[in-house]
């Protein structure tokens, strides 16, 4: 594809930073810069309402689909197939203010600057925030964009039950975001997501822009280890069926799988709940989650197999029953080289330092890549910290990333695939 320069429209950095600050006040974690807006919570609704108000104030056409995805777009007479930016505004429980929010507010800024300049484009521009990207209250992650791309039915989304016993469909209804727009959604001409890296690479190497080539595969498994609740004082060790013992062995094994495989393999036990969780009771059950990721599908399957084999051995030795449930499973994704090159070319023309890299984190872009040419832009995360209220990205990087998103989106309005 001939690399193109679209019209260049300067974004308003102050307005962008102001909106990031304002949105971060919703669900603010006191004493930190972080926020907590779990999917479909009251805080999520408040954040949604604020961003939708900004979208409507711009005169954009705003649609809400059956799983709560919100798409706002401009109109170009006789043209279809918008160039879309997007990300998410839900956060993990101990989230930062940039994860997801930057991509949504940057896309909004790109559109506002283009409207203010009165620039004539061949294609509409759109900005989306997708429901429940984090997946930490209702698995899987990237739930909204997965449904938008046709990877999960609306019915299946609406019946997902959360860890807190609530159900997606009812929560969507309650917060007023169970929309009527069709899902799967309208296929855009192209999709670009600006996101913080959430890892240490760009910061360590003092590079301004990550040119994201793809997203690694993700495997989330829930294990329920069922033993026998018993008295901590009277039960001989030889007679115990102790799920906590096996959970501890699984945690150690998960770490060894990643360290022994090396490469891009990572493994995390992020949650562990004991029942009844009392000091003088041998637990009845342990419920834990295992997050495995790798850029290579075959190696990810190997890690999964090793996990399941060791759980079976440990559980048998302790006489436990094991219930296994897959919470999310996505293969690695490669982005469209034409979009990747377009981003890289524009970044380098602007004099920004760049590095090609995979994404360790999951993103809505990995779902949109199923339906249209897609790419991602990373900006550095200070010390690689994310999913943590201390998450930080320098203002200059936020603004440079947003300007690059603008240049990329406008260039892609000129391209015919
Ligand atoms: O899990 C992830 O990588 C993303 O933050 N949802
Ligand atoms: Mn994110
Ligand atoms: Mn995240």
Short mmCIF file of N, CA, C and O in Angstrom, two decimals, residues 61-189:
data_model
loop_
_atom_site.label_atom_id
_atom_site.label_comp_id
_atom_site.label_asym_id
_atom_site.label_seq_id
_atom_site.Cartn_x
_atom_site.Cartn_y
_atom_site.Cartn_z
N UNK A 61 -23.08 11.20 15.99
CA UNK A 61 -24.16 10.20 16.06
C UNK A 61 -23.70 9.11 17.03
O UNK A 61 -22.67 8.47 16.77
N UNK A 62 -24.41 8.95 18.12
CA UNK A 62 -24.00 8.00 19.16
C UNK A 62 -24.94 6.79 19.15
O UNK A 62 -26.15 6.95 19.21
N UNK A 63 -24.35 5.60 19.02
CA UNK A 63 -25.19 4.38 19.09
C UNK A 63 -24.72 3.52 20.27
O UNK A 63 -23.53 3.50 20.58
N UNK A 64 -25.68 2.86 20.89
CA UNK A 64 -25.40 1.93 22.00
C UNK A 64 -25.95 0.57 21.57
O UNK A 64 -27.13 0.47 21.23
N UNK A 65 -25.08 -0.45 21.58
CA UNK A 65 -25.58 -1.74 21.07
C UNK A 65 -26.07 -2.64 22.21
O UNK A 65 -26.05 -2.25 23.40
N UNK A 66 -26.44 -3.85 21.87
CA UNK A 66 -27.11 -4.73 22.82
C UNK A 66 -26.23 -5.17 23.98
O UNK A 66 -26.73 -5.67 24.99
N UNK A 67 -24.92 -5.00 23.88
CA UNK A 67 -24.05 -5.35 25.01
C UNK A 67 -23.38 -4.11 25.60
O UNK A 67 -22.39 -4.20 26.33
N UNK A 68 -23.91 -2.94 25.23
CA UNK A 68 -23.44 -1.71 25.86
C UNK A 68 -22.25 -1.06 25.20
O UNK A 68 -21.70 -0.08 25.71
N UNK A 69 -21.80 -1.60 24.03
CA UNK A 69 -20.73 -0.90 23.29
C UNK A 69 -21.26 0.44 22.79
O UNK A 69 -22.39 0.49 22.27
N UNK A 70 -20.45 1.48 22.91
CA UNK A 70 -20.89 2.82 22.48
C UNK A 70 -20.00 3.29 21.33
O UNK A 70 -18.77 3.28 21.46
N UNK A 71 -20.63 3.65 20.21
CA UNK A 71 -19.88 4.10 19.02
C UNK A 71 -20.39 5.49 18.66
O UNK A 71 -21.60 5.69 18.53
N UNK A 72 -19.48 6.44 18.51
CA UNK A 72 -19.88 7.80 18.11
C UNK A 72 -19.16 8.13 16.81
O UNK A 72 -17.96 7.87 16.68
N UNK A 73 -19.92 8.66 15.83
CA UNK A 73 -19.26 8.89 14.54
C UNK A 73 -19.72 10.19 13.89
O UNK A 73 -20.80 10.71 14.16
N UNK A 74 -18.83 10.66 13.02
CA UNK A 74 -19.17 11.83 12.19
C UNK A 74 -19.93 11.31 10.97
O UNK A 74 -20.08 10.10 10.79
N UNK A 75 -20.37 12.24 10.13
CA UNK A 75 -21.11 11.82 8.93
C UNK A 75 -20.43 12.41 7.70
O UNK A 75 -20.02 13.58 7.71
N UNK A 76 -20.25 11.59 6.66
CA UNK A 76 -19.72 12.12 5.39
C UNK A 76 -20.70 11.67 4.30
O UNK A 76 -20.91 10.46 4.12
N UNK A 77 -21.30 12.64 3.62
CA UNK A 77 -22.33 12.35 2.62
C UNK A 77 -21.84 11.32 1.61
O UNK A 77 -20.73 11.46 1.08
N UNK A 78 -22.59 10.24 1.47
CA UNK A 78 -22.27 9.28 0.40
C UNK A 78 -21.11 8.36 0.73
O UNK A 78 -20.70 7.54 -0.07
N UNK A 79 -20.55 8.49 1.95
CA UNK A 79 -19.41 7.61 2.28
C UNK A 79 -19.79 6.70 3.43
O UNK A 79 -20.56 7.08 4.31
N UNK A 80 -19.32 5.47 3.38
CA UNK A 80 -19.54 4.59 4.55
C UNK A 80 -18.17 4.09 4.99
O UNK A 80 -17.16 4.52 4.47
N UNK A 81 -18.14 3.19 5.93
CA UNK A 81 -16.85 2.63 6.37
C UNK A 81 -16.00 3.68 7.08
O UNK A 81 -15.12 4.31 6.48
N UNK A 82 -16.30 3.86 8.35
CA UNK A 82 -15.56 4.87 9.13
C UNK A 82 -14.17 4.36 9.47
O UNK A 82 -13.93 3.15 9.56
N UNK A 83 -13.25 5.31 9.65
CA UNK A 83 -11.97 4.96 10.30
C UNK A 83 -12.22 5.15 11.80
O UNK A 83 -12.56 6.24 12.24
N UNK A 84 -12.11 4.05 12.52
CA UNK A 84 -12.52 4.04 13.93
C UNK A 84 -11.32 3.95 14.87
O UNK A 84 -10.39 3.17 14.62
N UNK A 85 -11.36 4.74 15.91
CA UNK A 85 -10.44 4.56 17.05
C UNK A 85 -11.30 4.01 18.19
O UNK A 85 -12.54 4.09 18.14
N UNK A 86 -10.66 3.40 19.16
CA UNK A 86 -11.47 2.88 20.27
C UNK A 86 -10.61 2.22 21.32
O UNK A 86 -9.43 1.96 21.10
N UNK A 87 -11.24 1.98 22.44
CA UNK A 87 -10.63 1.25 23.55
C UNK A 87 -11.72 1.07 24.62
O UNK A 87 -12.88 0.82 24.24
N UNK A 88 -11.37 1.24 25.87
CA UNK A 88 -12.36 0.97 26.93
C UNK A 88 -12.24 1.98 28.05
O UNK A 88 -11.19 2.62 28.21
N UNK A 89 -13.31 2.17 28.82
CA UNK A 89 -13.25 3.07 29.98
C UNK A 89 -13.60 2.33 31.27
O UNK A 89 -13.67 2.95 32.34
N UNK A 90 -13.82 1.01 31.19
CA UNK A 90 -13.91 0.25 32.43
C UNK A 90 -12.48 -0.02 32.90
O UNK A 90 -11.55 -0.03 32.08
N UNK A 91 -12.32 -0.23 34.21
CA UNK A 91 -10.96 -0.44 34.73
C UNK A 91 -10.96 -1.69 35.62
O UNK A 91 -12.01 -2.21 35.99
N UNK A 92 -9.77 -2.16 35.97
CA UNK A 92 -9.69 -3.20 37.01
C UNK A 92 -9.96 -2.51 38.35
O UNK A 92 -10.05 -1.27 38.42
N UNK A 93 -10.09 -3.28 39.40
CA UNK A 93 -10.47 -2.70 40.70
C UNK A 93 -9.43 -1.75 41.26
O UNK A 93 -9.73 -0.84 42.02
N UNK A 94 -8.17 -1.95 40.86
CA UNK A 94 -7.08 -1.07 41.33
C UNK A 94 -6.40 -0.49 40.09
O UNK A 94 -5.22 -0.70 39.85
N UNK A 95 -7.22 0.20 39.30
CA UNK A 95 -6.74 0.65 37.98
C UNK A 95 -6.03 1.98 38.00
O UNK A 95 -6.09 2.73 38.98
N UNK A 96 -5.35 2.23 36.88
CA UNK A 96 -4.75 3.54 36.65
C UNK A 96 -5.70 4.38 35.82
O UNK A 96 -6.78 3.93 35.43
N UNK A 97 -5.27 5.63 35.53
CA UNK A 97 -6.18 6.54 34.81
C UNK A 97 -5.98 6.52 33.28
O UNK A 97 -6.68 7.21 32.56
N UNK A 98 -4.99 5.77 32.80
CA UNK A 98 -4.70 5.81 31.36
C UNK A 98 -5.11 4.54 30.61
O UNK A 98 -5.46 4.59 29.44
N UNK A 99 -5.08 3.40 31.30
CA UNK A 99 -5.41 2.10 30.67
C UNK A 99 -6.80 2.18 30.05
O UNK A 99 -7.79 2.31 30.76
N UNK A 100 -6.86 2.16 28.73
CA UNK A 100 -8.14 2.23 28.03
C UNK A 100 -8.63 3.65 27.85
O UNK A 100 -8.94 4.11 26.74
N UNK A 101 -8.67 4.40 28.94
CA UNK A 101 -9.23 5.77 28.90
C UNK A 101 -8.48 6.64 27.89
O UNK A 101 -9.08 7.45 27.18
N UNK A 102 -7.15 6.46 27.81
CA UNK A 102 -6.38 7.29 26.87
C UNK A 102 -6.87 7.07 25.45
O UNK A 102 -7.13 8.03 24.71
N UNK A 103 -7.06 5.82 25.06
CA UNK A 103 -7.45 5.53 23.67
C UNK A 103 -8.79 6.11 23.31
O UNK A 103 -9.01 6.60 22.19
N UNK A 104 -9.71 6.11 24.28
CA UNK A 104 -11.05 6.65 24.00
C UNK A 104 -11.01 8.17 23.93
O UNK A 104 -11.51 8.79 22.97
N UNK A 105 -10.35 8.79 24.90
CA UNK A 105 -10.32 10.27 24.93
C UNK A 105 -9.42 10.84 23.83
O UNK A 105 -9.69 11.92 23.29
N UNK A 106 -8.41 10.09 23.45
CA UNK A 106 -7.56 10.54 22.33
C UNK A 106 -8.36 10.50 21.03
O UNK A 106 -8.32 11.44 20.22
N UNK A 107 -9.14 9.44 20.84
CA UNK A 107 -9.97 9.35 19.64
C UNK A 107 -11.00 10.47 19.59
O UNK A 107 -11.25 11.07 18.52
N UNK A 108 -11.54 10.79 20.76
CA UNK A 108 -12.52 11.89 20.82
C UNK A 108 -11.85 13.21 20.45
O UNK A 108 -12.40 14.03 19.71
N UNK A 109 -10.63 13.38 20.95
CA UNK A 109 -9.86 14.61 20.66
C UNK A 109 -9.56 14.72 19.17
O UNK A 109 -9.67 15.79 18.56
N UNK A 110 -9.19 13.60 18.56
CA UNK A 110 -8.90 13.60 17.12
C UNK A 110 -10.11 14.10 16.35
O UNK A 110 -10.01 14.97 15.47
N UNK A 111 -11.29 13.60 16.71
CA UNK A 111 -12.52 13.99 16.00
C UNK A 111 -12.85 15.45 16.26
O UNK A 111 -13.17 16.22 15.34
N UNK A 112 -12.71 15.87 17.53
CA UNK A 112 -13.04 17.27 17.85
C UNK A 112 -12.12 18.23 17.09
O UNK A 112 -12.57 19.24 16.52
N UNK A 113 -10.84 17.90 17.02
CA UNK A 113 -9.88 18.78 16.32
C UNK A 113 -10.19 18.81 14.83
O UNK A 113 -10.14 19.87 14.18
N UNK A 114 -10.58 17.66 14.27
CA UNK A 114 -10.89 17.61 12.82
C UNK A 114 -12.15 18.42 12.52
O UNK A 114 -12.20 19.16 11.53
N UNK A 115 -13.13 18.33 13.40
CA UNK A 115 -14.37 19.11 13.22
C UNK A 115 -14.05 20.60 13.34
O UNK A 115 -14.46 21.42 12.51
N UNK A 116 -13.25 20.94 14.34
CA UNK A 116 -12.93 22.37 14.58
C UNK A 116 -12.20 22.97 13.38
O UNK A 116 -12.40 24.12 13.00
N UNK A 117 -11.39 22.15 12.73
CA UNK A 117 -10.60 22.61 11.58
C UNK A 117 -11.46 22.63 10.31
O UNK A 117 -11.04 23.15 9.27
N UNK A 118 -12.64 21.97 10.40
CA UNK A 118 -13.51 21.93 9.20
C UNK A 118 -12.89 21.12 8.08
O UNK A 118 -13.15 21.36 6.90
N UNK A 119 -12.05 20.13 8.45
CA UNK A 119 -11.34 19.39 7.39
C UNK A 119 -12.32 18.45 6.68
O UNK A 119 -13.19 17.85 7.30
N UNK A 120 -12.24 18.42 5.34
CA UNK A 120 -13.13 17.58 4.53
C UNK A 120 -12.48 16.19 4.38
O UNK A 120 -11.36 16.11 3.86
N UNK A 121 -13.16 15.15 4.83
CA UNK A 121 -12.57 13.81 4.75
C UNK A 121 -13.39 12.92 3.82
O UNK A 121 -14.59 13.16 3.64
N UNK A 122 -12.74 11.93 3.25
CA UNK A 122 -13.42 11.00 2.34
C UNK A 122 -14.29 9.99 3.11
O UNK A 122 -15.17 9.37 2.55
N UNK A 123 -13.93 9.83 4.38
CA UNK A 123 -14.64 8.82 5.18
C UNK A 123 -15.01 9.40 6.54
O UNK A 123 -14.32 10.31 7.04
N UNK A 124 -16.03 8.85 7.17
CA UNK A 124 -16.36 9.29 8.54
C UNK A 124 -15.25 8.85 9.50
O UNK A 124 -14.50 7.91 9.23
N UNK A 125 -15.21 9.55 10.64
CA UNK A 125 -14.36 9.14 11.76
C UNK A 125 -15.27 8.63 12.86
O UNK A 125 -16.39 9.14 13.02
N UNK A 126 -14.82 7.65 13.60
CA UNK A 126 -15.64 7.13 14.71
C UNK A 126 -14.74 6.87 15.91
O UNK A 126 -13.54 6.62 15.76
N UNK A 127 -15.37 6.91 17.07
CA UNK A 127 -14.67 6.58 18.31
C UNK A 127 -15.59 5.65 19.11
O UNK A 127 -16.80 5.91 19.21
N UNK A 128 -15.00 4.57 19.64
CA UNK A 128 -15.80 3.56 20.36
C UNK A 128 -15.24 3.35 21.75
O UNK A 128 -14.01 3.40 21.93
N UNK A 129 -16.14 3.12 22.72
CA UNK A 129 -15.66 2.42 23.91
C UNK A 129 -16.47 1.14 24.03
O UNK A 129 -17.70 1.13 23.88
N UNK A 130 -15.72 0.06 24.25
CA UNK A 130 -16.33 -1.26 24.28
C UNK A 130 -16.58 -1.68 25.72
O UNK A 130 -15.84 -1.29 26.63
N UNK A 131 -17.60 -2.50 25.90
CA UNK A 131 -17.96 -2.93 27.26
C UNK A 131 -16.96 -3.93 27.81
O UNK A 131 -16.45 -4.79 27.10
N UNK A 132 -16.71 -3.80 29.13
CA UNK A 132 -16.04 -4.85 29.88
C UNK A 132 -14.78 -5.37 29.21
O UNK A 132 -14.62 -6.57 28.95
N UNK A 133 -13.86 -4.45 28.90
CA UNK A 133 -12.60 -4.92 28.31
C UNK A 133 -11.80 -5.69 29.35
O UNK A 133 -11.11 -6.66 29.03
N UNK A 134 -11.89 -5.29 30.62
CA UNK A 134 -11.00 -5.89 31.61
C UNK A 134 -11.38 -7.33 31.98
O UNK A 134 -10.51 -8.13 32.27
N UNK A 135 -12.64 -7.62 32.00
CA UNK A 135 -13.04 -9.00 32.27
C UNK A 135 -12.85 -9.42 33.71
O UNK A 135 -13.07 -10.58 34.07
N UNK A 136 -12.44 -8.49 34.59
CA UNK A 136 -12.14 -8.96 35.96
C UNK A 136 -13.38 -9.15 36.80
O UNK A 136 -13.37 -9.88 37.77
N UNK A 137 -14.50 -8.54 36.43
CA UNK A 137 -15.76 -8.81 37.15
C UNK A 137 -16.56 -9.90 36.43
O UNK A 137 -17.18 -10.74 37.06
N UNK A 138 -16.54 -9.80 35.07
CA UNK A 138 -17.27 -10.78 34.23
C UNK A 138 -16.32 -11.26 33.15
O UNK A 138 -16.03 -10.51 32.22
N UNK A 139 -15.85 -12.49 33.22
CA UNK A 139 -15.00 -13.00 32.14
C UNK A 139 -15.84 -13.33 30.91
O UNK A 139 -17.07 -13.55 31.06
N UNK A 140 -15.24 -13.31 29.69
CA UNK A 140 -13.84 -13.08 29.40
C UNK A 140 -13.51 -11.60 29.29
O UNK A 140 -14.42 -10.76 29.21
N UNK A 141 -12.23 -11.31 29.20
CA UNK A 141 -11.86 -9.92 28.93
C UNK A 141 -12.13 -9.63 27.45
O UNK A 141 -12.37 -10.53 26.66
N UNK A 142 -12.13 -8.37 27.11
CA UNK A 142 -12.49 -7.89 25.78
C UNK A 142 -13.89 -8.37 25.38
O UNK A 142 -14.18 -8.63 24.20
N UNK A 143 -14.77 -8.52 26.34
CA UNK A 143 -16.10 -9.10 26.09
C UNK A 143 -16.89 -8.28 25.06
O UNK A 143 -17.45 -8.84 24.12
N UNK A 144 -16.92 -6.97 25.21
CA UNK A 144 -17.74 -6.14 24.32
C UNK A 144 -17.23 -6.15 22.90
O UNK A 144 -17.99 -6.33 21.94
N UNK A 145 -15.90 -6.00 22.74
CA UNK A 145 -15.36 -5.97 21.37
C UNK A 145 -15.43 -7.37 20.74
O UNK A 145 -15.60 -7.52 19.53
N UNK A 146 -15.32 -8.41 21.58
CA UNK A 146 -15.48 -9.78 21.07
C UNK A 146 -16.87 -9.96 20.49
O UNK A 146 -17.03 -10.46 19.37
N UNK A 147 -17.87 -9.46 21.20
CA UNK A 147 -19.25 -9.56 20.68
C UNK A 147 -19.40 -8.67 19.45
O UNK A 147 -20.02 -9.07 18.45
N UNK A 148 -18.81 -7.47 19.49
CA UNK A 148 -18.92 -6.54 18.34
C UNK A 148 -18.36 -7.19 17.07
O UNK A 148 -18.89 -7.03 15.98
N UNK A 149 -17.30 -7.99 17.27
CA UNK A 149 -16.63 -8.64 16.12
C UNK A 149 -17.28 -9.98 15.79
O UNK A 149 -16.82 -10.72 14.92
N UNK A 150 -18.34 -10.35 16.52
CA UNK A 150 -19.05 -11.59 16.20
C UNK A 150 -18.45 -12.83 16.84
O UNK A 150 -18.78 -13.96 16.47
N UNK A 151 -17.59 -12.62 17.84
CA UNK A 151 -16.92 -13.78 18.47
C UNK A 151 -17.65 -14.33 19.67
O UNK A 151 -17.26 -15.35 20.23
N UNK A 152 -18.72 -13.65 20.09
CA UNK A 152 -19.52 -14.11 21.24
C UNK A 152 -20.92 -13.56 21.02
O UNK A 152 -21.08 -12.38 20.69
N UNK A 153 -21.93 -14.42 21.18
CA UNK A 153 -23.30 -13.96 20.89
C UNK A 153 -23.79 -13.01 21.99
O UNK A 153 -23.32 -13.08 23.15
N UNK A 154 -24.72 -12.15 21.62
CA UNK A 154 -25.32 -11.24 22.61
C UNK A 154 -25.93 -12.06 23.75
O UNK A 154 -25.73 -11.76 24.93
N UNK A 155 -26.62 -13.13 23.40
CA UNK A 155 -27.27 -13.98 24.42
C UNK A 155 -26.20 -14.49 25.40
O UNK A 155 -26.40 -14.43 26.62
N UNK A 156 -25.09 -14.97 24.86
CA UNK A 156 -24.05 -15.53 25.74
C UNK A 156 -23.48 -14.44 26.65
O UNK A 156 -23.24 -14.66 27.83
N UNK A 157 -23.31 -13.24 26.10
CA UNK A 157 -22.79 -12.13 26.92
C UNK A 157 -23.77 -11.81 28.05
O UNK A 157 -23.41 -11.73 29.22
N UNK A 158 -25.04 -11.68 27.69
CA UNK A 158 -26.03 -11.19 28.68
C UNK A 158 -26.21 -12.17 29.84
O UNK A 158 -26.60 -11.77 30.93
N UNK A 159 -25.88 -13.48 29.59
CA UNK A 159 -26.13 -14.43 30.70
C UNK A 159 -24.88 -14.70 31.55
O UNK A 159 -24.92 -15.48 32.50
N UNK A 160 -23.77 -14.03 31.25
CA UNK A 160 -22.55 -14.27 32.05
C UNK A 160 -22.76 -13.82 33.49
O UNK A 160 -23.25 -12.72 33.75
N UNK A 161 -22.41 -14.71 34.43
CA UNK A 161 -22.55 -14.39 35.85
C UNK A 161 -21.18 -13.95 36.39
O UNK A 161 -20.16 -14.57 36.08
N UNK A 162 -21.18 -12.92 37.18
CA UNK A 162 -19.92 -12.40 37.73
C UNK A 162 -19.54 -13.08 39.03
O UNK A 162 -20.31 -13.85 39.59
N UNK A 163 -18.34 -12.77 39.49
CA UNK A 163 -17.84 -13.34 40.75
C UNK A 163 -18.76 -12.92 41.90
O UNK A 163 -18.86 -13.59 42.92
N UNK A 164 -19.44 -11.78 41.71
CA UNK A 164 -20.29 -11.27 42.80
C UNK A 164 -21.73 -11.77 42.66
O UNK A 164 -22.63 -11.27 43.32
N UNK A 165 -21.95 -12.71 41.74
CA UNK A 165 -23.28 -13.31 41.60
C UNK A 165 -24.24 -12.50 40.75
O UNK A 165 -25.35 -12.92 40.48
N UNK A 166 -23.81 -11.33 40.30
CA UNK A 166 -24.69 -10.53 39.42
C UNK A 166 -24.55 -11.06 37.99
O UNK A 166 -23.61 -11.78 37.67
N UNK A 167 -25.50 -10.62 37.13
CA UNK A 167 -25.53 -11.13 35.75
C UNK A 167 -25.42 -9.93 34.79
O UNK A 167 -26.04 -8.88 35.02
N UNK A 168 -24.66 -10.10 33.73
CA UNK A 168 -24.36 -8.98 32.81
C UNK A 168 -25.63 -8.30 32.32
O UNK A 168 -25.78 -7.08 32.40
N UNK A 169 -26.57 -9.08 31.80
CA UNK A 169 -27.79 -8.50 31.21
C UNK A 169 -28.54 -7.62 32.19
O UNK A 169 -28.99 -6.52 31.85
N UNK A 170 -28.63 -8.09 33.42
CA UNK A 170 -29.36 -7.31 34.44
C UNK A 170 -28.59 -6.03 34.82
O UNK A 170 -29.17 -4.97 34.96
N UNK A 171 -27.28 -6.14 34.90
CA UNK A 171 -26.47 -4.96 35.24
C UNK A 171 -26.52 -3.93 34.11
O UNK A 171 -26.61 -2.73 34.34
N UNK A 172 -26.47 -4.43 32.86
CA UNK A 172 -26.56 -3.51 31.72
C UNK A 172 -27.89 -2.75 31.75
O UNK A 172 -27.95 -1.53 31.55
N UNK A 173 -28.94 -3.50 32.03
CA UNK A 173 -30.29 -2.89 32.16
C UNK A 173 -30.28 -1.85 33.27
O UNK A 173 -30.70 -0.72 33.09
N UNK A 174 -29.70 -2.24 34.40
CA UNK A 174 -29.73 -1.37 35.58
C UNK A 174 -29.02 -0.05 35.33
O UNK A 174 -29.44 1.00 35.78
N UNK A 175 -27.90 -0.11 34.58
CA UNK A 175 -27.16 1.15 34.36
C UNK A 175 -27.63 1.87 33.09
O UNK A 175 -27.11 2.91 32.73
N UNK A 176 -28.63 1.28 32.42
CA UNK A 176 -29.22 1.99 31.27
C UNK A 176 -28.40 1.91 30.01
O UNK A 176 -28.50 2.77 29.14
N UNK A 177 -27.59 0.87 29.84
CA UNK A 177 -26.75 0.74 28.64
C UNK A 177 -26.99 -0.56 27.88
O UNK A 177 -26.12 -1.03 27.15
N UNK A 178 -28.20 -1.10 28.05
CA UNK A 178 -28.53 -2.26 27.21
C UNK A 178 -29.21 -1.69 25.98
O UNK A 178 -30.42 -1.47 25.97
N UNK A 179 -28.39 -1.40 24.96
CA UNK A 179 -28.88 -0.64 23.80
C UNK A 179 -29.59 -1.50 22.78
O UNK A 179 -29.81 -2.70 22.97
N UNK A 180 -29.91 -0.86 21.66
CA UNK A 180 -30.67 -1.54 20.60
C UNK A 180 -29.89 -1.63 19.29
O UNK A 180 -30.33 -2.25 18.34
N UNK A 181 -28.76 -0.97 19.21
CA UNK A 181 -27.98 -1.03 17.96
C UNK A 181 -27.50 -2.48 17.75
O UNK A 181 -27.27 -3.21 18.71
N UNK A 182 -27.38 -2.88 16.47
CA UNK A 182 -27.04 -4.29 16.20
C UNK A 182 -25.65 -4.68 16.71
O UNK A 182 -24.74 -3.87 16.74
N UNK A 183 -25.58 -5.91 17.19
CA UNK A 183 -24.28 -6.48 17.61
C UNK A 183 -24.28 -7.93 17.12
O UNK A 183 -25.18 -8.67 17.47
N UNK A 184 -23.32 -8.40 16.29
CA UNK A 184 -22.11 -7.72 15.83
C UNK A 184 -22.39 -6.36 15.17
O UNK A 184 -23.44 -6.18 14.59
N UNK A 185 -21.37 -5.50 15.29
CA UNK A 185 -21.55 -4.12 14.83
C UNK A 185 -21.11 -3.90 13.40
O UNK A 185 -20.62 -4.80 12.71
N UNK A 186 -21.31 -2.65 12.95
CA UNK A 186 -20.93 -2.25 11.59
C UNK A 186 -19.41 -2.38 11.45
O UNK A 186 -18.65 -1.96 12.33
N UNK A 187 -18.97 -2.98 10.35
CA UNK A 187 -17.52 -3.19 10.15
C UNK A 187 -16.87 -1.88 9.72
O UNK A 187 -17.26 -1.29 8.71
N UNK A 188 -15.89 -1.39 10.47
CA UNK A 188 -15.23 -0.14 10.07
C UNK A 188 -14.28 -0.36 8.90
O UNK A 188 -13.91 -1.51 8.60
N UNK A 189 -13.88 0.76 8.28
CA UNK A 189 -12.88 0.67 7.20
C UNK A 189 -11.53 0.25 7.78
O UNK A 189 -10.76 -0.50 7.18
#
